[in-house]
Short mmCIF file of C-alpha atoms in Angstrom, two decimals:
data_model
loop_
_atom_site.label_atom_id
_atom_site.label_comp_id
_atom_site.label_asym_id
_atom_site.label_seq_id
_atom_site.Cartn_x
_atom_site.Cartn_y
_atom_site.Cartn_z
CA MET A 1 -44.55 18.76 10.40
CA SER A 2 -44.82 19.95 6.78
CA ASP A 3 -43.46 18.13 3.78
CA ILE A 4 -40.69 20.54 3.61
CA SER A 5 -39.70 19.95 7.22
CA GLU A 6 -39.74 16.20 6.64
CA ARG A 7 -37.61 16.45 3.48
CA VAL A 8 -35.07 18.76 5.19
CA LYS A 9 -34.92 16.30 8.11
CA LYS A 10 -34.12 13.34 5.89
CA ILE A 11 -31.36 15.26 4.16
CA VAL A 12 -29.74 16.33 7.53
CA VAL A 13 -29.99 12.81 8.81
CA GLU A 14 -28.38 11.36 5.72
CA HIS A 15 -25.62 13.95 5.43
CA LEU A 16 -24.51 14.43 9.17
CA GLY A 17 -25.17 10.65 10.10
CA VAL A 18 -27.32 11.55 13.20
CA GLU A 19 -30.34 10.04 14.78
CA ALA A 20 -33.62 11.33 13.46
CA ASP A 21 -34.89 12.30 16.87
CA LYS A 22 -31.94 14.68 17.26
CA VAL A 23 -33.06 16.59 14.21
CA THR A 24 -35.33 19.17 15.88
CA GLU A 25 -36.60 22.53 14.67
CA ASN A 26 -34.03 24.36 16.97
CA ALA A 27 -31.11 21.94 16.64
CA SER A 28 -27.97 23.77 15.47
CA PHE A 29 -25.97 22.19 12.48
CA ILE A 30 -22.79 22.95 14.18
CA ASP A 31 -23.44 22.99 17.78
CA ASP A 32 -25.90 20.21 18.14
CA LEU A 33 -25.60 17.97 15.19
CA GLY A 34 -21.73 17.77 14.82
CA ALA A 35 -21.40 19.52 11.53
CA ASP A 36 -18.22 21.45 10.52
CA SER A 37 -18.20 24.42 8.17
CA LEU A 38 -17.67 22.13 5.24
CA ASP A 39 -20.64 19.97 6.14
CA THR A 40 -22.89 23.19 6.10
CA VAL A 41 -21.79 24.01 2.63
CA GLU A 42 -22.56 20.59 1.34
CA LEU A 43 -26.10 20.53 3.29
CA VAL A 44 -26.90 23.95 1.55
CA MET A 45 -25.97 22.34 -1.69
CA ALA A 46 -28.29 19.17 -0.80
CA PHE A 47 -31.43 21.67 -0.09
CA GLU A 48 -30.74 23.43 -3.53
CA GLU A 49 -30.67 20.09 -5.27
CA GLU A 50 -33.80 18.82 -3.55
CA PHE A 51 -35.88 21.79 -3.68
CA GLY A 52 -34.66 22.96 -6.97
CA CYS A 53 -33.93 26.43 -5.86
CA GLU A 54 -30.80 28.76 -5.38
CA ILE A 55 -29.80 29.66 -1.91
CA PRO A 56 -27.40 32.78 -2.26
CA ASP A 57 -24.14 32.68 -0.07
CA ASP A 58 -25.62 35.53 2.22
CA ALA A 59 -28.74 33.66 2.75
CA ALA A 60 -26.83 30.43 3.30
CA GLU A 61 -24.97 32.16 6.26
CA THR A 62 -28.08 32.91 7.93
CA ILE A 63 -29.24 29.19 7.91
CA LEU A 64 -27.85 27.74 11.18
CA THR A 65 -30.61 25.61 12.57
CA VAL A 66 -33.10 23.05 10.97
CA GLY A 67 -35.85 25.47 11.54
CA ASP A 68 -33.69 28.29 9.71
CA ALA A 69 -33.70 26.06 6.64
CA VAL A 70 -37.32 25.07 6.65
CA LYS A 71 -38.35 28.57 7.08
CA PHE A 72 -36.17 29.69 4.18
CA LEU A 73 -37.30 27.00 1.68
CA GLU A 74 -40.91 27.46 2.70
CA LYS A 75 -40.50 31.09 1.70
CA ASN A 76 -38.61 30.46 -1.38
CA THR A 77 -39.75 27.38 -3.00
CA ALA A 78 -43.06 26.98 -5.27
CA ALA A 79 -43.73 23.76 -3.38
CA MET B 1 22.13 6.64 13.11
CA ARG B 2 19.40 5.23 15.08
CA ARG B 3 18.15 1.75 14.16
CA VAL B 4 14.73 1.20 12.75
CA VAL B 5 12.51 -1.97 12.91
CA ILE B 6 9.18 -2.94 11.73
CA THR B 7 6.71 -3.58 14.71
CA GLY B 8 3.29 -3.71 13.05
CA LEU B 9 1.49 -4.65 9.77
CA GLY B 10 -1.80 -3.82 8.36
CA LEU B 11 -3.14 -5.14 4.91
CA VAL B 12 -6.20 -4.34 2.85
CA SER B 13 -5.63 -6.41 -0.30
CA PRO B 14 -7.38 -8.44 -3.12
CA LEU B 15 -6.31 -11.48 -1.28
CA GLY B 16 -8.35 -10.32 1.81
CA CYS B 17 -7.99 -8.13 4.77
CA GLY B 18 -5.68 -8.63 7.63
CA HIS B 19 -1.79 -9.77 7.28
CA GLU B 20 -2.34 -13.19 8.76
CA THR B 21 -5.20 -14.28 6.49
CA VAL B 22 -3.43 -12.63 3.24
CA TRP B 23 -0.19 -14.32 4.06
CA GLN B 24 -1.87 -17.62 4.58
CA ARG B 25 -3.65 -17.43 1.24
CA LEU B 26 -0.63 -16.07 -0.51
CA THR B 27 1.66 -18.81 0.52
CA ALA B 28 -0.86 -21.48 -0.21
CA GLY B 29 -0.82 -20.22 -3.79
CA GLU B 30 -4.17 -18.52 -3.85
CA ASN B 31 -5.04 -16.15 -6.86
CA ALA B 32 -7.14 -13.04 -6.32
CA ALA B 33 -7.77 -11.95 -9.94
CA ARG B 34 -11.30 -11.78 -11.10
CA ARG B 35 -12.89 -10.48 -14.21
CA VAL B 36 -14.04 -6.83 -14.40
CA GLU B 37 -17.91 -6.71 -14.58
CA THR B 38 -18.68 -3.59 -16.35
CA SER B 39 -21.19 -3.79 -19.15
CA THR B 40 -20.07 -0.72 -20.84
CA SER B 41 -16.17 -1.34 -21.09
CA GLN B 42 -14.78 -2.94 -23.91
CA ILE B 43 -11.80 -3.36 -21.92
CA SER B 44 -11.88 -6.20 -19.33
CA PRO B 45 -8.63 -7.23 -17.85
CA ALA B 46 -8.94 -9.32 -14.73
CA ARG B 47 -9.84 -7.33 -11.71
CA SER B 48 -8.95 -8.10 -7.95
CA PRO B 49 -11.42 -5.91 -6.08
CA ALA B 50 -10.43 -5.42 -2.46
CA ARG B 51 -13.78 -4.65 -1.32
CA PHE B 52 -15.62 -7.24 -3.30
CA HIS B 53 -17.33 -8.84 -0.15
CA ALA B 54 -19.06 -7.47 2.64
CA GLY B 55 -18.14 -8.89 6.01
CA THR B 56 -15.79 -8.24 8.91
CA ALA B 57 -11.90 -8.44 9.29
CA ALA B 58 -12.15 -11.55 11.12
CA ASP B 59 -13.01 -13.76 8.21
CA GLY B 60 -10.51 -12.15 6.09
CA THR B 61 -13.10 -9.79 4.07
CA PHE B 62 -12.71 -6.03 3.87
CA ASN B 63 -15.89 -4.12 5.28
CA PRO B 64 -15.35 -0.32 4.89
CA ASN B 65 -17.61 0.28 8.02
CA ASP B 66 -15.22 -1.52 10.25
CA TRP B 67 -12.59 1.28 9.66
CA MET B 68 -14.45 4.54 8.89
CA GLU B 69 -17.73 6.01 9.88
CA HIS B 70 -20.14 5.77 7.00
CA LYS B 71 -20.63 9.45 6.85
CA GLU B 72 -17.05 10.27 6.42
CA GLN B 73 -16.85 7.33 3.65
CA ARG B 74 -19.26 9.30 1.48
CA LYS B 75 -16.54 12.27 1.47
CA VAL B 76 -13.57 10.26 0.18
CA ASP B 77 -12.32 7.92 -2.43
CA ASP B 78 -11.69 4.50 -1.63
CA PHE B 79 -7.86 4.83 -1.22
CA ILE B 80 -8.44 6.80 2.05
CA ILE B 81 -10.66 4.20 3.44
CA TYR B 82 -8.26 1.23 2.53
CA ALA B 83 -5.45 3.32 4.17
CA MET B 84 -7.57 3.82 7.26
CA GLY B 85 -8.27 0.06 7.51
CA ALA B 86 -4.49 -0.80 6.98
CA ALA B 87 -3.27 1.83 9.44
CA THR B 88 -5.56 0.94 12.24
CA GLN B 89 -4.62 -2.72 11.69
CA ALA B 90 -1.06 -1.95 11.88
CA LEU B 91 -1.14 0.33 15.15
CA THR B 92 -3.33 -2.55 16.71
CA ASP B 93 -0.69 -5.33 15.67
CA ALA B 94 2.08 -3.22 17.14
CA GLY B 95 0.12 -2.41 20.37
CA TRP B 96 0.94 1.21 20.21
CA LYS B 97 -1.80 3.46 20.96
CA PRO B 98 -0.39 6.94 21.74
CA THR B 99 -2.52 8.96 24.16
CA ALA B 100 -0.16 11.08 26.00
CA TYR B 101 0.74 14.30 24.24
CA GLU B 102 4.72 13.35 24.40
CA ASP B 103 3.85 10.18 22.52
CA GLN B 104 1.45 11.66 20.00
CA ILE B 105 4.00 14.32 18.82
CA ARG B 106 6.76 11.62 18.39
CA THR B 107 4.50 9.41 16.09
CA GLY B 108 3.89 10.40 12.48
CA VAL B 109 2.16 9.20 9.26
CA LEU B 110 3.78 8.89 5.76
CA ILE B 111 1.24 7.13 3.41
CA GLY B 112 1.34 7.64 -0.12
CA SER B 113 -0.57 6.82 -3.31
CA GLY B 114 0.31 6.73 -6.87
CA ILE B 115 -2.82 8.27 -8.38
CA GLY B 116 -5.00 9.37 -5.40
CA GLY B 117 -8.85 9.83 -5.90
CA LEU B 118 -9.30 9.14 -9.55
CA GLN B 119 -12.92 7.69 -9.10
CA GLY B 120 -14.18 10.96 -7.37
CA ILE B 121 -12.51 13.01 -9.93
CA GLU B 122 -14.06 11.27 -12.65
CA LYS B 123 -17.66 11.41 -10.93
CA THR B 124 -17.26 15.01 -10.05
CA SER B 125 -16.15 16.00 -13.62
CA LEU B 126 -19.25 14.48 -14.99
CA LEU B 127 -21.50 16.24 -12.45
CA PHE B 128 -19.60 19.46 -13.23
CA ALA B 129 -20.26 19.30 -16.91
CA GLU B 130 -23.96 18.48 -16.31
CA LYS B 131 -24.84 20.80 -13.41
CA GLY B 132 -22.00 23.34 -13.23
CA PRO B 133 -19.73 24.64 -10.62
CA ARG B 134 -22.55 25.03 -7.85
CA ARG B 135 -22.87 21.26 -7.40
CA VAL B 136 -19.15 20.56 -6.63
CA SER B 137 -18.96 19.17 -3.19
CA PRO B 138 -16.92 20.96 -0.73
CA PHE B 139 -15.43 17.36 -0.04
CA PHE B 140 -14.51 17.15 -3.55
CA ILE B 141 -10.68 18.27 -2.99
CA PRO B 142 -10.01 17.10 0.52
CA GLY B 143 -11.59 13.62 -0.31
CA ARG B 144 -9.26 13.07 -3.35
CA LEU B 145 -5.74 14.66 -2.29
CA ILE B 146 -3.21 11.95 -1.74
CA ASN B 147 -1.85 13.15 1.46
CA LEU B 148 -5.34 13.13 3.04
CA ALA B 149 -4.77 9.55 3.63
CA SER B 150 -2.02 10.62 6.12
CA GLY B 151 -4.45 13.35 7.13
CA TYR B 152 -7.08 11.24 7.97
CA VAL B 153 -5.10 8.64 9.70
CA SER B 154 -3.43 11.14 11.94
CA ILE B 155 -6.74 12.69 12.97
CA GLU B 156 -8.52 9.21 13.74
CA HIS B 157 -5.45 8.20 15.84
CA GLY B 158 -4.39 11.68 17.19
CA LEU B 159 -0.81 11.35 15.61
CA LYS B 160 1.00 14.60 15.84
CA GLY B 161 4.39 13.74 14.45
CA PRO B 162 5.52 14.25 10.80
CA ASN B 163 2.59 14.04 8.38
CA HIS B 164 3.80 13.33 5.04
CA ALA B 165 2.92 11.68 1.75
CA VAL B 166 4.98 10.19 -1.07
CA VAL B 167 3.69 10.25 -4.80
CA THR B 168 6.07 8.00 -7.04
CA ALA B 169 3.72 5.87 -9.03
CA CYS B 170 4.23 2.23 -8.68
CA SER B 171 7.38 2.68 -6.09
CA THR B 172 5.32 4.89 -3.99
CA GLY B 173 4.82 2.43 -0.98
CA ALA B 174 8.44 1.35 -0.85
CA HIS B 175 9.58 4.98 -0.92
CA ALA B 176 7.14 5.75 1.81
CA ILE B 177 8.48 3.03 4.01
CA GLY B 178 12.20 3.86 3.24
CA ASP B 179 11.69 7.72 3.82
CA ALA B 180 9.74 7.01 7.02
CA SER B 181 12.39 4.84 8.15
CA ARG B 182 14.86 7.66 7.66
CA LEU B 183 12.72 10.01 9.59
CA VAL B 184 12.88 7.68 12.49
CA ALA B 185 16.58 7.15 12.07
CA PHE B 186 17.23 10.83 12.00
CA GLY B 187 15.27 11.34 15.13
CA ASP B 188 12.11 13.33 13.48
CA ALA B 189 9.95 10.64 15.10
CA ASP B 190 10.14 7.60 17.19
CA VAL B 191 7.33 5.80 15.52
CA MET B 192 5.89 6.37 11.82
CA LEU B 193 2.89 4.58 10.09
CA ALA B 194 4.08 4.15 6.58
CA GLY B 195 2.93 2.61 3.43
CA GLY B 196 0.86 3.10 0.37
CA SER B 197 -2.84 2.82 -0.69
CA GLU B 198 -4.62 2.75 -3.97
CA SER B 199 -7.91 2.56 -5.49
CA PRO B 200 -7.69 2.39 -9.28
CA VAL B 201 -10.20 -0.29 -10.31
CA CYS B 202 -12.59 2.12 -12.21
CA ARG B 203 -13.08 2.75 -15.89
CA LEU B 204 -11.08 5.72 -16.18
CA ALA B 205 -7.95 4.28 -14.87
CA ILE B 206 -8.37 0.96 -16.62
CA ALA B 207 -8.91 2.93 -20.13
CA GLY B 208 -5.68 5.02 -19.10
CA PHE B 209 -3.50 2.19 -18.34
CA ALA B 210 -4.80 0.25 -21.28
CA ALA B 211 -3.98 3.03 -23.67
CA CYS B 212 -0.46 2.83 -22.22
CA ARG B 213 -0.64 -0.76 -23.39
CA ALA B 214 0.45 -1.71 -19.88
CA LEU B 215 -2.48 -4.17 -19.07
CA SER B 216 -2.81 -7.94 -19.80
CA THR B 217 -5.58 -8.50 -22.39
CA ASN B 218 -4.87 -12.08 -23.74
CA PHE B 219 -6.48 -13.65 -20.76
CA ASN B 220 -9.75 -11.79 -20.20
CA ASP B 221 -11.71 -14.94 -20.07
CA GLU B 222 -9.16 -16.64 -17.66
CA PRO B 223 -8.28 -13.88 -15.27
CA GLN B 224 -6.27 -16.30 -12.86
CA ARG B 225 -3.86 -16.82 -15.57
CA ALA B 226 -3.41 -13.13 -16.42
CA SER B 227 -0.71 -12.12 -14.27
CA ARG B 228 2.37 -14.38 -14.97
CA PRO B 229 5.74 -12.82 -14.39
CA TYR B 230 8.66 -14.16 -16.06
CA ASP B 231 6.46 -16.48 -18.09
CA ARG B 232 6.92 -16.49 -21.87
CA ASP B 233 3.06 -15.83 -22.34
CA ARG B 234 2.95 -12.63 -20.26
CA ASP B 235 1.46 -9.56 -21.81
CA GLY B 236 1.02 -6.97 -19.08
CA PHE B 237 -0.08 -6.46 -15.54
CA VAL B 238 -3.38 -6.86 -13.76
CA MET B 239 -4.67 -4.18 -11.75
CA GLY B 240 -5.25 -4.58 -8.11
CA GLU B 241 -6.40 -2.08 -5.19
CA GLY B 242 -5.81 -1.92 -1.59
CA ALA B 243 -3.39 -0.72 1.01
CA GLY B 244 -0.34 -1.79 3.07
CA VAL B 245 0.78 0.12 6.12
CA VAL B 246 3.60 -0.86 8.55
CA VAL B 247 4.65 0.57 11.82
CA VAL B 248 8.35 1.63 11.62
CA GLU B 249 9.75 2.18 15.07
CA GLU B 250 13.22 3.22 16.61
CA LEU B 251 14.78 0.12 17.98
CA GLU B 252 15.11 1.13 21.60
CA HIS B 253 11.69 2.56 21.67
CA ALA B 254 10.43 -0.69 20.51
CA LYS B 255 12.52 -2.65 23.00
CA ALA B 256 11.42 -0.32 25.92
CA ARG B 257 7.77 -1.12 25.28
CA GLY B 258 8.27 -5.03 24.66
CA ALA B 259 7.06 -4.75 21.07
CA LYS B 260 7.22 -7.79 18.66
CA ILE B 261 9.89 -7.15 15.99
CA TYR B 262 9.19 -8.51 12.57
CA ALA B 263 12.32 -7.27 11.03
CA GLU B 264 14.88 -4.54 10.85
CA ILE B 265 15.04 -2.19 8.03
CA ILE B 266 18.86 -2.05 7.24
CA GLY B 267 18.79 -0.72 3.55
CA TYR B 268 17.09 1.86 1.39
CA GLY B 269 18.27 2.90 -2.15
CA LEU B 270 16.71 5.13 -4.62
CA SER B 271 17.61 6.02 -8.24
CA GLY B 272 16.11 7.48 -11.50
CA ASP B 273 16.21 5.96 -15.11
CA ALA B 274 16.18 9.41 -16.93
CA PHE B 275 15.04 7.42 -19.74
CA HIS B 276 11.46 7.27 -20.51
CA ILE B 277 7.92 8.05 -19.08
CA THR B 278 6.54 4.78 -18.83
CA ALA B 279 9.29 2.19 -20.18
CA PRO B 280 12.24 1.04 -18.00
CA ALA B 281 15.63 1.72 -19.15
CA GLU B 282 16.50 -1.18 -21.30
CA ASP B 283 19.99 -1.76 -19.93
CA GLY B 284 18.33 -2.15 -16.17
CA ASP B 285 20.81 0.33 -15.12
CA GLY B 286 18.59 2.38 -12.93
CA ALA B 287 17.27 -0.87 -11.08
CA PHE B 288 20.82 -2.06 -10.78
CA ARG B 289 22.00 1.36 -9.10
CA CYS B 290 18.91 1.37 -7.02
CA MET B 291 19.55 -2.18 -5.48
CA THR B 292 23.32 -1.31 -5.20
CA ALA B 293 22.60 1.83 -3.09
CA ALA B 294 20.31 -0.21 -0.80
CA VAL B 295 23.09 -3.20 -0.37
CA LYS B 296 25.76 -0.24 0.22
CA ARG B 297 23.58 1.52 2.84
CA ALA B 298 22.79 -1.86 4.50
CA GLY B 299 26.69 -2.72 4.63
CA ILE B 300 26.09 -6.24 3.21
CA ASP B 301 27.17 -8.34 0.46
CA PRO B 302 24.65 -9.02 -2.28
CA ALA B 303 25.23 -12.69 -1.73
CA ASP B 304 23.72 -12.35 1.94
CA ILE B 305 20.33 -11.74 0.36
CA ASP B 306 18.24 -14.92 0.54
CA TYR B 307 14.99 -13.74 -0.97
CA ILE B 308 14.03 -11.00 -3.38
CA ASN B 309 10.38 -9.62 -3.61
CA ALA B 310 10.79 -8.57 -7.15
CA HIS B 311 8.75 -5.57 -8.83
CA GLY B 312 7.94 -8.16 -11.68
CA THR B 313 4.65 -6.77 -12.95
CA SER B 314 4.19 -9.25 -15.75
CA THR B 315 4.79 -6.77 -18.47
CA PRO B 316 6.86 -8.07 -21.47
CA MET B 317 9.91 -5.67 -21.13
CA GLY B 318 9.92 -5.02 -17.25
CA ASP B 319 10.42 -8.53 -15.91
CA GLU B 320 13.41 -9.38 -18.01
CA ILE B 321 15.02 -5.98 -17.45
CA GLU B 322 14.72 -6.64 -13.61
CA LEU B 323 16.04 -10.13 -13.65
CA ALA B 324 18.87 -9.15 -15.74
CA ALA B 325 19.91 -6.33 -13.22
CA VAL B 326 19.33 -8.82 -10.39
CA GLU B 327 21.79 -11.16 -12.17
CA ARG B 328 24.21 -8.45 -12.70
CA LEU B 329 23.97 -7.48 -8.88
CA PHE B 330 24.66 -10.93 -7.70
CA GLY B 331 27.15 -12.42 -10.10
CA ASN B 332 28.19 -15.85 -9.14
CA ALA B 333 25.98 -15.88 -6.30
CA ALA B 334 22.74 -15.71 -8.34
CA GLY B 335 22.17 -19.46 -7.91
CA LYS B 336 21.68 -18.99 -4.05
CA VAL B 337 18.93 -16.39 -4.07
CA SER B 338 15.17 -17.09 -4.37
CA MET B 339 13.08 -14.25 -6.24
CA SER B 340 9.30 -14.37 -6.81
CA SER B 341 6.55 -11.88 -7.84
CA THR B 342 3.74 -11.84 -5.47
CA LYS B 343 1.73 -9.57 -8.09
CA SER B 344 1.16 -12.92 -9.67
CA ALA B 345 -1.37 -13.54 -6.86
CA THR B 346 -2.41 -9.99 -5.80
CA GLY B 347 -2.19 -8.22 -9.13
CA HIS B 348 -0.31 -4.84 -9.18
CA LEU B 349 -1.67 -2.21 -6.54
CA LEU B 350 0.54 0.62 -8.07
CA GLY B 351 1.19 2.76 -5.25
CA ALA B 352 0.18 0.24 -2.59
CA ALA B 353 2.36 -2.32 -4.26
CA GLY B 354 5.80 -1.60 -2.55
CA ALA B 355 4.04 -1.45 0.78
CA ILE B 356 2.19 -4.74 0.71
CA GLU B 357 5.25 -6.43 -0.71
CA ALA B 358 7.38 -5.05 2.06
CA ILE B 359 4.81 -6.88 4.59
CA PHE B 360 5.26 -9.95 2.57
CA SER B 361 9.06 -9.52 2.72
CA ALA B 362 8.91 -9.08 6.68
CA LEU B 363 6.57 -12.18 6.88
CA ALA B 364 9.02 -14.22 4.65
CA ILE B 365 11.61 -13.58 7.29
CA ARG B 366 9.46 -14.38 10.19
CA ASP B 367 8.40 -17.83 8.60
CA ASN B 368 11.38 -18.79 6.34
CA LEU B 369 9.07 -18.88 3.51
CA ALA B 370 9.19 -17.59 0.16
CA PRO B 371 5.90 -16.80 -1.42
CA PRO B 372 5.39 -18.18 -5.06
CA THR B 373 5.27 -16.79 -8.56
CA LEU B 374 1.96 -18.21 -9.89
CA ASN B 375 1.57 -19.06 -13.51
CA LEU B 376 5.21 -19.40 -14.17
CA ASP B 377 4.81 -22.33 -16.56
CA ASN B 378 7.68 -21.33 -19.16
CA PRO B 379 10.16 -18.89 -18.09
CA SER B 380 10.94 -16.60 -20.84
CA VAL B 381 14.68 -16.75 -20.27
CA ALA B 382 16.98 -19.28 -18.42
CA THR B 383 18.45 -17.90 -15.07
CA ALA B 384 20.30 -19.37 -12.21
CA ILE B 385 18.02 -17.59 -9.79
CA ASP B 386 15.22 -19.61 -8.25
CA LEU B 387 11.85 -17.92 -9.36
CA VAL B 388 9.73 -19.95 -6.98
CA PRO B 389 7.38 -21.21 -9.52
CA HIS B 390 3.87 -22.28 -8.34
CA GLN B 391 4.67 -23.21 -4.72
CA ALA B 392 5.92 -21.35 -1.86
CA ARG B 393 9.48 -22.39 -0.90
CA ARG B 394 10.61 -23.17 2.77
CA ARG B 395 14.23 -21.99 2.94
CA THR B 396 16.40 -20.01 5.25
CA ILE B 397 15.42 -16.22 4.82
CA ASP B 398 17.37 -13.74 6.95
CA THR B 399 17.75 -10.95 4.61
CA VAL B 400 15.34 -9.78 1.97
CA LEU B 401 15.41 -7.19 -0.86
CA SER B 402 12.22 -5.70 -2.03
CA ASN B 403 12.06 -3.82 -5.35
CA SER B 404 9.73 -1.19 -6.64
CA PHE B 405 9.91 0.68 -9.87
CA GLY B 406 7.53 3.41 -11.16
CA PHE B 407 6.40 5.48 -14.37
CA GLY B 408 8.84 8.30 -14.66
CA GLY B 409 11.72 6.13 -14.16
CA THR B 410 11.55 6.16 -10.35
CA ASN B 411 13.08 3.34 -8.45
CA ALA B 412 13.24 2.19 -4.71
CA SER B 413 14.75 -0.80 -3.02
CA LEU B 414 14.34 -1.77 0.53
CA ILE B 415 16.36 -4.35 2.50
CA MET B 416 15.08 -6.05 5.69
CA ARG B 417 16.92 -8.40 8.06
CA ARG B 418 16.04 -10.68 10.85
CA TYR B 419 16.27 -8.65 13.95
CA ALA B 420 19.24 -9.67 15.96
CA ALA B 421 20.59 -7.60 18.93
#
């Protein structure tokens, strides 16, 4: 797992209060990890804060799984 | 009109968590006031933090994890967590856990707060100023709104009846219980969870109340002497936080399921001072009319009242105005009534005060025991009324009046009586 993936996972565990082993690449925030629409808004904010980037609303709407978030951040952060 | 009784109690208070523990400590004369420990604040009135110790409810300490999932706690201000704690306790105490749809739609929630989520507003405002609008959490609004105490409680326990909230400053708790009892009396619900919750012990609220010159400042090094209602050296109130929630229930509903009944709510009165935003009307007319309305609704004579849980916040003006209004109401019968301010032990819980004091009133009836007014060393005025100084008084208590008055000139009085068929 990449560094970005580890950091994403940590944020998801913290914000959604889920077990770390449930946070797999294919896990959907809403369907598998118990998030509601407000949780996903907050998650995106936490990613922005952690990675110092901006995730526009239209991009945020495509981030549905842990893997989606990792992919987006790998593409859009200097790290 | 249907009769309404109290069948469950829930308490999160500076004296502890759980009504039996708190009642025991209160009637033993314990004092919850502690000094505020903030290095940056110049204002340090005594503080009584409800969540000071980690622990479990069993030993009387408040642990937020007992009442709300950790990830949910992050989203809300403390007043919602306190409300969850008190509401769950009250339902458990009442033995009422509605699971059938028909029961759920007949059970509602009416929990208020005087101020709501000030701590979260303070924190988010600072974040907003520093980082701009994109860092404002989606939980900022729902975690501060006053009616979200009722909202969270209803979601947790599946209560689908009336969902409501009261905001009347320091009379919130009494208004909530009074209004909820009317909803039950009118038939809008059979059971209501009602009360108040408050979490104002933060720098912003303390600064605000200090600016109003409402807080005690003469006893900052001796916090346990700071709240001293009716005493000549009183100089303001001591802020506390927590929540009180009661189960109010239609009498036949309670009897049918064999519920224990603490007391019957027989009177509720409301009035407005129309005088000043923070000061009570000097002639005490608002307080007098409020108590009179409750007595009339109860269909009793003032002389039937055995114990009064006073508003008595320990402010220089307010205590004597209330005392004079009570003397006016009782006339020659003043010598027979006991009246104490439990704020001398708990501090002033603002929007939760009327609710925790309604709980103390119900327990005073149960145990025939009037809790004391601590620190009443030298009464500032002579009165025929027994102010229960220092020690709890064992006496016959069948009928109790509980007063709550708030900023804006809002007044509420509740009258409870020992249940008799």
